[in-house]
mmCIF file of C-alpha atoms in Angstrom:
data_model
loop_
_atom_site.group_PDB
_atom_site.id
_atom_site.type_symbol
_atom_site.label_atom_id
_atom_site.label_comp_id
_atom_site.label_asym_id
_atom_site.label_seq_id
_atom_site.Cartn_x
_atom_site.Cartn_y
_atom_site.Cartn_z
ATOM 1 C CA GLU T 151 199.474 -80.768 -57.719
ATOM 2 C CA ILE T 152 199.210 -84.485 -58.302
ATOM 3 C CA TYR T 153 196.972 -87.258 -57.068
ATOM 4 C CA THR T 154 198.279 -87.989 -53.583
ATOM 5 C CA LEU T 155 195.498 -90.528 -53.054
ATOM 6 C CA SER T 156 194.514 -93.264 -55.426
ATOM 7 C CA LEU T 157 190.963 -93.713 -56.574
ATOM 8 C CA HIS T 158 190.986 -96.968 -54.603
ATOM 9 C CA ASP T 159 191.502 -94.994 -51.378
ATOM 10 C CA ALA T 160 188.366 -92.927 -51.879
ATOM 11 C CA LEU T 161 185.186 -93.426 -49.911
ATOM 12 C CA PRO T 162 181.966 -93.265 -51.901
ATOM 13 C CA ILE T 163 180.199 -89.948 -51.434
ATOM 14 C CA SER T 164 176.461 -90.424 -51.400
ATOM 15 C CA ARG T 165 174.319 -89.021 -54.162
ATOM 16 C CA PRO T 166 172.675 -85.941 -52.679
ATOM 17 C CA HIS T 167 168.905 -85.759 -52.569
ATOM 18 C CA ILE T 168 168.051 -84.370 -56.011
ATOM 19 C CA ILE T 169 164.549 -83.310 -56.990
ATOM 20 C CA TRP T 170 163.810 -84.048 -60.640
ATOM 21 C CA LYS T 171 162.147 -80.908 -62.020
ATOM 22 C CA PRO T 172 162.685 -81.100 -65.782
ATOM 23 C CA ILE T 173 162.333 -78.148 -68.083
ATOM 24 C CA PRO T 174 160.626 -78.836 -71.417
ATOM 25 C CA PHE T 175 163.263 -80.289 -73.747
ATOM 26 C CA SER T 176 161.471 -81.396 -76.883
ATOM 27 C CA ALA T 177 162.976 -83.060 -79.933
ATOM 28 C CA HIS T 178 162.924 -79.600 -81.513
ATOM 29 C CA ARG T 179 164.991 -78.129 -78.682
ATOM 30 C CA LEU T 180 167.420 -81.039 -78.887
ATOM 31 C CA ALA T 181 167.826 -80.310 -82.619
ATOM 32 C CA GLU T 182 168.418 -76.626 -81.830
ATOM 33 C CA THR T 183 171.068 -77.683 -79.312
ATOM 34 C CA ALA T 184 172.834 -79.874 -81.871
ATOM 35 C CA ALA T 185 172.787 -76.997 -84.375
ATOM 36 C CA TYR T 186 174.201 -74.668 -81.706
ATOM 37 C CA ALA T 187 176.966 -77.167 -80.924
ATOM 38 C CA MET T 188 177.864 -77.379 -84.589
ATOM 39 C CA ARG T 189 178.032 -73.582 -84.975
ATOM 40 C CA HIS T 190 180.103 -72.989 -81.874
ATOM 41 C CA TYR T 191 182.072 -76.206 -81.315
ATOM 42 C CA GLY T 192 182.029 -78.037 -84.628
ATOM 43 C CA ILE T 193 180.205 -81.053 -83.195
ATOM 44 C CA ASP T 194 176.817 -82.158 -84.487
ATOM 45 C CA THR T 195 175.251 -83.475 -81.305
ATOM 46 C CA TRP T 196 173.091 -82.441 -78.375
ATOM 47 C CA ARG T 197 174.762 -85.006 -76.145
ATOM 48 C CA LEU T 198 177.152 -83.992 -73.399
ATOM 49 C CA ARG T 199 179.919 -86.542 -73.750
ATOM 50 C CA HIS T 200 183.032 -86.784 -71.565
ATOM 51 C CA PRO T 201 182.305 -83.843 -69.215
ATOM 52 C CA HIS T 202 185.488 -82.256 -67.923
ATOM 53 C CA VAL T 203 184.334 -79.054 -66.218
ATOM 54 C CA ILE T 204 181.819 -77.946 -63.581
ATOM 55 C CA VAL T 205 180.789 -74.286 -63.763
ATOM 56 C CA GLU T 206 179.288 -72.545 -60.732
ATOM 57 C CA HIS T 207 176.857 -69.677 -61.279
ATOM 58 C CA TYR T 208 174.450 -67.596 -59.268
ATOM 59 C CA THR T 209 171.004 -66.930 -60.673
ATOM 60 C CA GLU T 210 170.703 -63.155 -60.161
ATOM 61 C CA SER T 211 167.270 -63.915 -58.737
ATOM 62 C CA THR T 212 165.822 -64.615 -55.324
ATOM 63 C CA THR T 213 163.781 -67.730 -56.088
ATOM 64 C CA MET T 214 164.386 -71.087 -57.675
ATOM 65 C CA GLN T 215 161.123 -70.840 -59.593
ATOM 66 C CA SER T 216 162.099 -67.660 -61.412
ATOM 67 C CA ALA T 217 165.335 -69.270 -62.621
ATOM 68 C CA TRP T 218 163.523 -72.474 -63.587
ATOM 69 C CA SER T 219 160.899 -70.529 -65.533
ATOM 70 C CA LEU T 220 163.572 -68.629 -67.457
ATOM 71 C CA PHE T 221 165.317 -71.856 -68.467
ATOM 72 C CA ALA T 222 162.023 -73.509 -69.393
ATOM 73 C CA GLN T 223 161.461 -70.965 -72.171
ATOM 74 C CA ASP T 224 162.941 -72.114 -75.429
ATOM 75 C CA VAL T 225 163.349 -68.599 -76.792
ATOM 76 C CA PRO T 226 166.445 -66.690 -77.948
ATOM 77 C CA ASP T 227 168.405 -65.409 -74.972
ATOM 78 C CA SER T 228 168.311 -61.669 -74.295
ATOM 79 C CA GLU T 229 172.086 -61.205 -74.537
ATOM 80 C CA LEU T 230 173.291 -63.209 -77.535
ATOM 81 C CA HIS T 231 169.932 -63.784 -79.249
ATOM 82 C CA GLU T 232 170.434 -67.425 -80.181
ATOM 83 C CA LEU T 233 168.533 -70.648 -79.812
ATOM 84 C CA PRO T 234 168.215 -72.877 -77.924
ATOM 85 C CA GLY T 235 167.283 -71.056 -74.747
ATOM 86 C CA THR T 236 169.710 -70.997 -71.854
ATOM 87 C CA CYS T 237 169.629 -73.647 -69.137
ATOM 88 C CA ALA T 238 171.633 -75.355 -66.424
ATOM 89 C CA HIS T 239 171.739 -78.920 -65.239
ATOM 90 C CA PHE T 240 171.037 -78.047 -61.600
ATOM 91 C CA ILE T 241 169.627 -75.278 -59.430
ATOM 92 C CA VAL T 242 170.566 -75.189 -55.748
ATOM 93 C CA ASP T 243 167.996 -73.290 -53.691
ATOM 94 C CA ARG T 244 168.626 -71.184 -50.596
ATOM 95 C CA ASP T 245 167.246 -73.903 -48.317
ATOM 96 C CA GLY T 246 169.653 -76.481 -49.741
ATOM 97 C CA ALA T 247 167.162 -78.186 -52.046
ATOM 98 C CA ILE T 248 168.794 -79.402 -55.273
ATOM 99 C CA TYR T 249 166.767 -79.482 -58.481
ATOM 100 C CA GLN T 250 167.849 -81.234 -61.671
ATOM 101 C CA LEU T 251 166.460 -79.704 -64.861
ATOM 102 C CA VAL T 252 167.865 -81.892 -67.639
ATOM 103 C CA PRO T 253 169.562 -85.293 -67.952
ATOM 104 C CA LEU T 254 173.313 -85.252 -67.434
ATOM 105 C CA ASP T 255 173.988 -86.360 -71.004
ATOM 106 C CA VAL T 256 172.338 -83.254 -72.503
ATOM 107 C CA ILE T 257 174.221 -80.069 -73.416
ATOM 108 C CA CYS T 258 172.881 -76.966 -71.668
ATOM 109 C CA ARG T 259 173.655 -73.377 -72.639
ATOM 110 C CA HIS T 260 175.130 -71.847 -69.505
ATOM 111 C CA THR T 261 178.741 -70.872 -70.350
ATOM 112 C CA VAL T 262 179.955 -69.749 -73.769
ATOM 113 C CA GLY T 263 182.898 -71.829 -74.939
ATOM 114 C CA LEU T 264 182.359 -74.657 -72.458
ATOM 115 C CA ASN T 265 178.848 -76.003 -72.889
ATOM 116 C CA TYR T 266 180.085 -78.976 -74.918
ATOM 117 C CA THR T 267 182.004 -80.334 -71.921
ATOM 118 C CA ALA T 268 180.604 -78.682 -68.778
ATOM 119 C CA PHE T 269 177.908 -79.194 -66.190
ATOM 120 C CA GLY T 270 176.198 -75.996 -65.084
ATOM 121 C CA ILE T 271 175.147 -75.455 -61.467
ATOM 122 C CA GLU T 272 173.030 -72.392 -60.706
ATOM 123 C CA ASN T 273 172.956 -71.295 -57.077
ATOM 124 C CA VAL T 274 169.979 -69.091 -56.187
ATOM 125 C CA GLY T 275 171.180 -65.650 -55.148
ATOM 126 C CA MET T 276 171.923 -62.117 -56.217
ATOM 127 C CA SER T 277 175.682 -62.264 -55.552
ATOM 128 C CA ASP T 278 178.592 -64.558 -54.780
ATOM 129 C CA ALA T 279 178.339 -63.530 -51.126
ATOM 130 C CA ASP T 280 174.683 -64.571 -51.007
ATOM 131 C CA VAL T 281 175.741 -68.099 -51.854
ATOM 132 C CA LEU T 282 178.996 -68.298 -49.902
ATOM 133 C CA ASP T 283 177.358 -66.946 -46.742
ATOM 134 C CA ASP T 284 174.356 -69.315 -46.803
ATOM 135 C CA PRO T 285 175.258 -72.470 -44.832
ATOM 136 C CA ALA T 286 172.416 -74.677 -46.097
ATOM 137 C CA GLN T 287 172.946 -73.714 -49.711
ATOM 138 C CA MET T 288 176.705 -74.107 -49.472
ATOM 139 C CA ARG T 289 176.465 -77.583 -47.948
ATOM 140 C CA ALA T 290 174.181 -78.700 -50.756
ATOM 141 C CA SER T 291 176.206 -77.043 -53.522
ATOM 142 C CA LEU T 292 179.476 -78.540 -52.261
ATOM 143 C CA HIS T 293 177.920 -81.999 -51.824
ATOM 144 C CA LEU T 294 176.509 -81.915 -55.361
ATOM 145 C CA THR T 295 179.805 -80.742 -56.832
ATOM 146 C CA ALA T 296 181.842 -83.303 -54.925
ATOM 147 C CA TRP T 297 179.499 -86.081 -56.058
ATOM 148 C CA LEU T 298 179.947 -85.002 -59.694
ATOM 149 C CA ILE T 299 183.729 -84.810 -59.211
ATOM 150 C CA GLN T 300 183.847 -88.387 -57.958
ATOM 151 C CA ARG T 301 181.392 -89.768 -60.499
ATOM 152 C CA TYR T 302 183.073 -88.166 -63.531
ATOM 153 C CA HIS T 303 186.697 -87.936 -62.255
ATOM 154 C CA ILE T 304 186.820 -84.160 -62.661
ATOM 155 C CA PRO T 305 189.845 -82.428 -61.073
ATOM 156 C CA LEU T 306 189.211 -79.800 -58.427
ATOM 157 C CA GLY T 307 190.931 -77.238 -60.675
ATOM 158 C CA ASP T 308 188.248 -77.760 -63.322
ATOM 159 C CA VAL T 309 185.551 -76.602 -60.928
ATOM 160 C CA ILE T 310 185.338 -72.972 -61.971
ATOM 161 C CA GLY T 311 183.164 -69.909 -61.673
ATOM 162 C CA HIS T 312 181.481 -68.464 -64.727
ATOM 163 C CA ALA T 313 183.843 -65.492 -64.566
ATOM 164 C CA GLU T 314 186.804 -67.870 -64.958
ATOM 165 C CA SER T 315 185.526 -69.467 -68.168
ATOM 166 C CA LEU T 316 188.006 -67.812 -70.533
ATOM 167 C CA THR T 317 190.954 -69.235 -68.581
ATOM 168 C CA SER T 318 189.793 -72.850 -68.813
ATOM 169 C CA PRO T 319 191.993 -75.042 -71.024
ATOM 170 C CA TYR T 320 188.741 -76.541 -72.359
ATOM 171 C CA HIS T 321 187.387 -73.203 -73.569
ATOM 172 C CA HIS T 322 186.647 -73.502 -77.277
ATOM 173 C CA GLU T 323 184.543 -71.098 -79.339
ATOM 174 C CA LEU T 324 184.395 -70.986 -83.139
ATOM 175 C CA ASP T 325 182.516 -67.685 -83.438
ATOM 176 C CA PRO T 326 185.030 -64.813 -83.156
ATOM 177 C CA ALA T 327 182.313 -62.472 -81.910
ATOM 178 C CA TRP T 328 181.668 -64.779 -78.949
ATOM 179 C CA ARG T 329 185.242 -65.800 -78.167
ATOM 180 C CA CYS T 330 185.738 -63.340 -75.290
ATOM 181 C CA GLN T 331 182.199 -63.464 -73.890
ATOM 182 C CA THR T 332 181.844 -64.327 -70.199
ATOM 183 C CA HIS T 333 179.965 -63.207 -67.087
ATOM 184 C CA ALA T 334 180.990 -61.742 -63.747
ATOM 185 C CA ASP T 335 179.520 -64.388 -61.440
ATOM 186 C CA PHE T 336 181.923 -66.323 -59.252
ATOM 187 C CA PRO T 337 185.276 -64.695 -60.070
ATOM 188 C CA THR T 338 188.502 -66.237 -58.821
ATOM 189 C CA ALA T 339 188.365 -64.585 -55.382
ATOM 190 C CA ALA T 340 184.967 -66.145 -54.682
ATOM 191 C CA MET T 341 185.921 -69.463 -56.250
ATOM 192 C CA ASP T 342 189.072 -69.666 -54.145
ATOM 193 C CA VAL T 343 186.782 -69.713 -51.104
ATOM 194 C CA TYR T 344 184.461 -72.243 -52.746
ATOM 195 C CA ARG T 345 187.314 -74.530 -53.841
ATOM 196 C CA HIS T 346 188.939 -74.325 -50.385
ATOM 197 C CA ARG T 347 185.714 -75.602 -48.825
ATOM 198 C CA LEU T 348 185.321 -78.182 -51.561
ATOM 199 C CA ARG T 349 188.867 -79.431 -51.023
ATOM 200 C CA ALA T 350 188.066 -80.007 -47.335
ATOM 201 C CA LEU T 351 184.983 -82.035 -48.261
ATOM 202 C CA LEU T 352 186.946 -84.105 -50.764
ATOM 203 C CA ALA T 353 189.606 -84.778 -48.131
ATOM 204 C CA ARG T 354 186.923 -86.060 -45.766
ATOM 205 C CA TYR T 355 186.047 -88.718 -48.330
ATOM 206 C CA ARG T 356 189.653 -89.251 -49.439
ATOM 207 C CA ILE T 357 188.688 -88.255 -52.962
ATOM 208 C CA PRO T 358 191.719 -87.219 -55.061
ATOM 209 C CA VAL T 359 191.720 -83.557 -56.057
ATOM 210 C CA GLY T 360 193.399 -84.469 -59.324
ATOM 211 C CA PRO T 361 196.297 -82.893 -61.179
ATOM 212 C CA ALA T 362 196.891 -79.165 -61.237
ATOM 213 C CA VAL T 363 195.009 -77.420 -64.021
ATOM 214 C CA ARG T 364 197.038 -74.994 -66.065
ATOM 215 C CA ARG T 365 194.949 -71.891 -66.665
ATOM 216 C CA VAL T 366 195.219 -70.241 -70.063
ATOM 217 C CA THR T 367 195.585 -66.559 -70.799
ATOM 218 C CA PRO T 368 192.686 -65.345 -72.939
ATOM 219 C CA ALA T 369 193.568 -63.289 -75.980
ATOM 220 C CA CYS T 370 190.992 -60.630 -75.113
#
Protein backbone atom coordinates (compact mmCIF):
# COMPACT_ATOMS: atom_id res chain seq x y z
CA GLU A 1 0.00 0.00 0.00
CA ILE A 2 1.25 3.46 -0.81
CA TYR A 3 0.22 6.98 0.07
CA THR A 4 -2.76 7.64 -2.17
CA LEU A 5 -3.26 11.04 -0.55
CA SER A 6 -0.60 13.63 0.03
CA LEU A 7 -0.02 15.15 3.42
CA HIS A 8 -1.27 18.41 1.90
CA ASP A 9 -4.68 16.81 1.31
CA ALA A 10 -5.16 15.94 4.96
CA LEU A 11 -7.51 17.78 7.27
CA PRO A 12 -6.18 18.52 10.74
CA ILE A 13 -7.60 16.13 13.32
CA SER A 14 -8.19 17.90 16.59
CA ARG A 15 -6.18 17.01 19.65
CA PRO A 16 -8.51 14.93 21.80
CA HIS A 17 -9.31 16.11 25.29
CA ILE A 18 -6.42 14.69 27.32
CA ILE A 19 -6.29 14.82 31.10
CA TRP A 20 -2.76 15.31 32.39
CA LYS A 21 -2.34 12.81 35.25
CA PRO A 22 1.42 12.32 35.56
CA ILE A 23 2.99 9.42 37.36
CA PRO A 24 6.05 10.24 39.49
CA PHE A 25 9.04 10.36 37.14
CA SER A 26 11.97 11.62 39.16
CA ALA A 27 15.51 12.24 37.95
CA HIS A 28 16.34 8.85 39.47
CA ARG A 29 13.68 7.12 37.39
CA LEU A 30 14.88 8.93 34.27
CA ALA A 31 18.40 7.64 35.00
CA GLU A 32 17.01 4.11 35.45
CA THR A 33 15.26 4.47 32.09
CA ALA A 34 18.47 5.55 30.36
CA ALA A 35 20.30 2.59 31.91
CA TYR A 36 17.51 0.26 30.73
CA ALA A 37 17.74 1.70 27.21
CA MET A 38 21.47 1.11 27.17
CA ARG A 39 21.12 -2.51 28.32
CA HIS A 40 18.37 -3.40 25.89
CA TYR A 41 18.81 -1.05 22.92
CA GLY A 42 22.36 0.24 23.14
CA ILE A 43 21.26 3.86 23.52
CA ASP A 44 22.14 5.92 26.58
CA THR A 45 19.06 8.10 26.86
CA TRP A 46 15.65 8.28 28.50
CA ARG A 47 14.30 10.35 25.62
CA LEU A 48 11.87 8.91 23.12
CA ARG A 49 13.19 10.25 19.84
CA HIS A 50 11.68 9.65 16.40
CA PRO A 51 8.70 7.48 17.46
CA HIS A 52 7.70 5.04 14.74
CA VAL A 53 5.21 2.70 16.43
CA ILE A 54 2.01 2.90 18.48
CA VAL A 55 1.28 -0.15 20.64
CA GLU A 56 -2.25 -0.85 21.87
CA HIS A 57 -2.72 -2.71 25.15
CA TYR A 58 -5.49 -3.53 27.56
CA THR A 59 -4.87 -3.11 31.26
CA GLU A 60 -6.16 -6.43 32.63
CA SER A 61 -7.98 -4.33 35.21
CA THR A 62 -11.39 -2.74 35.52
CA THR A 63 -10.39 0.77 36.58
CA MET A 64 -8.09 3.47 35.32
CA GLN A 65 -6.86 4.15 38.84
CA SER A 66 -5.56 0.63 39.38
CA ALA A 67 -3.51 0.82 36.18
CA TRP A 68 -2.26 4.31 37.04
CA SER A 69 -1.23 3.19 40.52
CA LEU A 70 0.72 0.24 39.12
CA PHE A 71 2.64 2.48 36.72
CA ALA A 72 3.28 5.07 39.43
CA GLN A 73 5.36 2.55 41.41
CA ASP A 74 8.99 2.68 40.44
CA VAL A 75 9.67 -0.89 41.50
CA PRO A 76 10.95 -3.90 39.54
CA ASP A 77 8.17 -5.41 37.46
CA SER A 78 6.76 -8.75 38.58
CA GLU A 79 7.56 -10.55 35.32
CA LEU A 80 11.06 -9.50 34.26
CA HIS A 81 12.24 -8.00 37.56
CA GLU A 82 13.95 -4.92 36.16
CA LEU A 83 13.90 -1.21 36.79
CA PRO A 84 12.46 1.20 35.93
CA GLY A 85 8.88 0.25 36.63
CA THR A 86 6.50 -0.30 33.75
CA CYS A 87 4.39 2.53 32.34
CA ALA A 88 2.46 3.75 29.33
CA HIS A 89 2.05 7.16 27.82
CA PHE A 90 -1.76 7.06 27.90
CA ILE A 91 -4.65 5.27 29.57
CA VAL A 92 -8.05 5.32 27.88
CA ASP A 93 -10.86 4.73 30.37
CA ARG A 94 -14.16 2.95 29.75
CA ASP A 95 -16.06 6.25 29.62
CA GLY A 96 -13.75 7.60 26.92
CA ALA A 97 -11.62 9.77 29.19
CA ILE A 98 -7.98 9.91 28.05
CA TYR A 99 -5.23 10.30 30.64
CA GLN A 100 -1.61 11.14 29.82
CA LEU A 101 0.92 9.81 32.33
CA VAL A 102 4.27 10.98 30.98
CA PRO A 103 5.55 13.49 28.41
CA LEU A 104 5.69 12.19 24.86
CA ASP A 105 9.48 12.53 24.71
CA VAL A 106 10.02 10.04 27.57
CA ILE A 107 10.59 6.31 27.07
CA CYS A 108 8.06 4.13 28.88
CA ARG A 109 8.42 0.41 29.54
CA HIS A 110 5.35 -1.13 27.95
CA THR A 111 6.60 -3.42 25.14
CA VAL A 112 9.88 -5.33 25.18
CA GLY A 113 11.94 -4.59 22.08
CA LEU A 114 10.01 -1.47 21.10
CA ASN A 115 10.08 0.97 23.99
CA TYR A 116 12.85 3.03 22.38
CA THR A 117 10.56 3.99 19.48
CA ALA A 118 6.96 3.35 20.57
CA PHE A 119 4.09 5.11 22.28
CA GLY A 120 2.09 2.89 24.62
CA ILE A 121 -1.69 3.22 24.92
CA GLU A 122 -3.40 1.23 27.66
CA ASN A 123 -7.13 0.70 27.24
CA VAL A 124 -8.94 -0.17 30.47
CA GLY A 125 -10.42 -3.66 30.23
CA MET A 126 -9.96 -7.33 30.92
CA SER A 127 -9.92 -8.44 27.27
CA ASP A 128 -9.70 -7.25 23.68
CA ALA A 129 -13.47 -7.65 23.40
CA ASP A 130 -14.02 -5.37 26.39
CA VAL A 131 -12.31 -2.59 24.49
CA LEU A 132 -13.59 -3.31 20.98
CA ASP A 133 -17.19 -3.58 22.19
CA ASP A 134 -17.19 -0.33 24.20
CA PRO A 135 -18.30 2.52 21.91
CA ALA A 136 -17.14 5.42 24.11
CA GLN A 137 -13.75 3.88 24.77
CA MET A 138 -13.25 2.94 21.13
CA ARG A 139 -14.07 6.44 19.89
CA ALA A 140 -11.54 7.93 22.28
CA SER A 141 -8.85 5.32 21.59
CA LEU A 142 -9.20 5.71 17.82
CA HIS A 143 -9.20 9.52 18.04
CA LEU A 144 -6.05 9.50 20.18
CA THR A 145 -4.29 7.06 17.87
CA ALA A 146 -5.27 8.95 14.74
CA TRP A 147 -4.03 12.21 16.27
CA LEU A 148 -0.66 10.59 17.04
CA ILE A 149 -0.51 9.13 13.52
CA GLN A 150 -0.98 12.57 11.98
CA ARG A 151 1.31 14.39 14.38
CA TYR A 152 4.21 11.93 14.05
CA HIS A 153 3.57 10.59 10.50
CA ILE A 154 3.23 7.00 11.69
CA PRO A 155 1.88 4.52 9.09
CA LEU A 156 -1.30 2.65 9.90
CA GLY A 157 0.66 -0.62 9.66
CA ASP A 158 2.85 0.48 12.58
CA VAL A 159 -0.16 0.67 14.87
CA ILE A 160 0.09 -2.75 16.46
CA GLY A 161 -1.19 -4.78 19.37
CA HIS A 162 1.18 -5.91 22.09
CA ALA A 163 0.84 -9.48 20.83
CA GLU A 164 2.21 -8.38 17.44
CA SER A 165 5.40 -6.85 18.85
CA LEU A 166 7.78 -9.56 17.65
CA THR A 167 6.70 -9.04 14.03
CA SER A 168 7.44 -5.31 14.00
CA PRO A 169 10.39 -4.34 11.79
CA TYR A 170 11.41 -1.97 14.61
CA HIS A 171 11.67 -4.73 17.20
CA HIS A 172 15.18 -4.66 18.64
CA GLU A 173 16.32 -6.41 21.82
CA LEU A 174 19.94 -6.94 22.88
CA ASP A 175 19.25 -9.37 25.73
CA PRO A 176 18.84 -12.89 24.27
CA ALA A 177 16.70 -13.94 27.23
CA TRP A 178 14.19 -11.19 26.39
CA ARG A 179 14.26 -11.42 22.60
CA CYS A 180 11.09 -13.51 22.27
CA GLN A 181 9.14 -11.96 25.15
CA THR A 182 5.69 -10.57 24.35
CA HIS A 183 2.14 -10.54 25.71
CA ALA A 184 -1.19 -11.84 24.46
CA ASP A 185 -3.15 -8.58 24.43
CA PHE A 186 -4.45 -7.36 21.10
CA PRO A 187 -3.40 -10.16 18.73
CA THR A 188 -3.74 -9.72 14.98
CA ALA A 189 -7.41 -10.76 14.84
CA ALA A 190 -8.36 -8.02 17.30
CA MET A 191 -6.03 -5.49 15.72
CA ASP A 192 -7.47 -6.15 12.28
CA VAL A 193 -10.79 -4.91 13.66
CA TYR A 194 -9.11 -1.95 15.36
CA ARG A 195 -7.10 -0.98 12.27
CA HIS A 196 -10.19 -1.31 10.04
CA ARG A 197 -12.00 1.22 12.23
CA LEU A 198 -8.92 3.40 12.40
CA ARG A 199 -8.57 3.37 8.62
CA ALA A 200 -12.16 4.65 8.31
CA LEU A 201 -11.40 7.51 10.71
CA LEU A 202 -8.23 8.41 8.83
CA ALA A 203 -10.17 8.43 5.56
CA ARG A 204 -12.67 10.86 7.07
CA TYR A 205 -9.82 13.31 7.62
CA ARG A 206 -8.01 12.39 4.39
CA ILE A 207 -4.98 11.36 6.41
CA PRO A 208 -2.64 9.06 4.45
CA VAL A 209 -2.40 5.54 5.85
CA GLY A 210 1.22 5.38 4.77
CA PRO A 211 3.20 2.66 3.04
CA ALA A 212 2.62 -1.02 3.70
CA VAL A 213 4.63 -2.32 6.63
CA ARG A 214 6.48 -5.54 6.02
CA ARG A 215 6.07 -7.75 9.07
CA VAL A 216 9.07 -9.81 10.14
CA THR A 217 9.11 -13.44 11.15
CA PRO A 218 10.43 -13.81 14.70
CA ALA A 219 13.11 -16.42 15.25
CA CYS A 220 11.30 -17.86 18.26
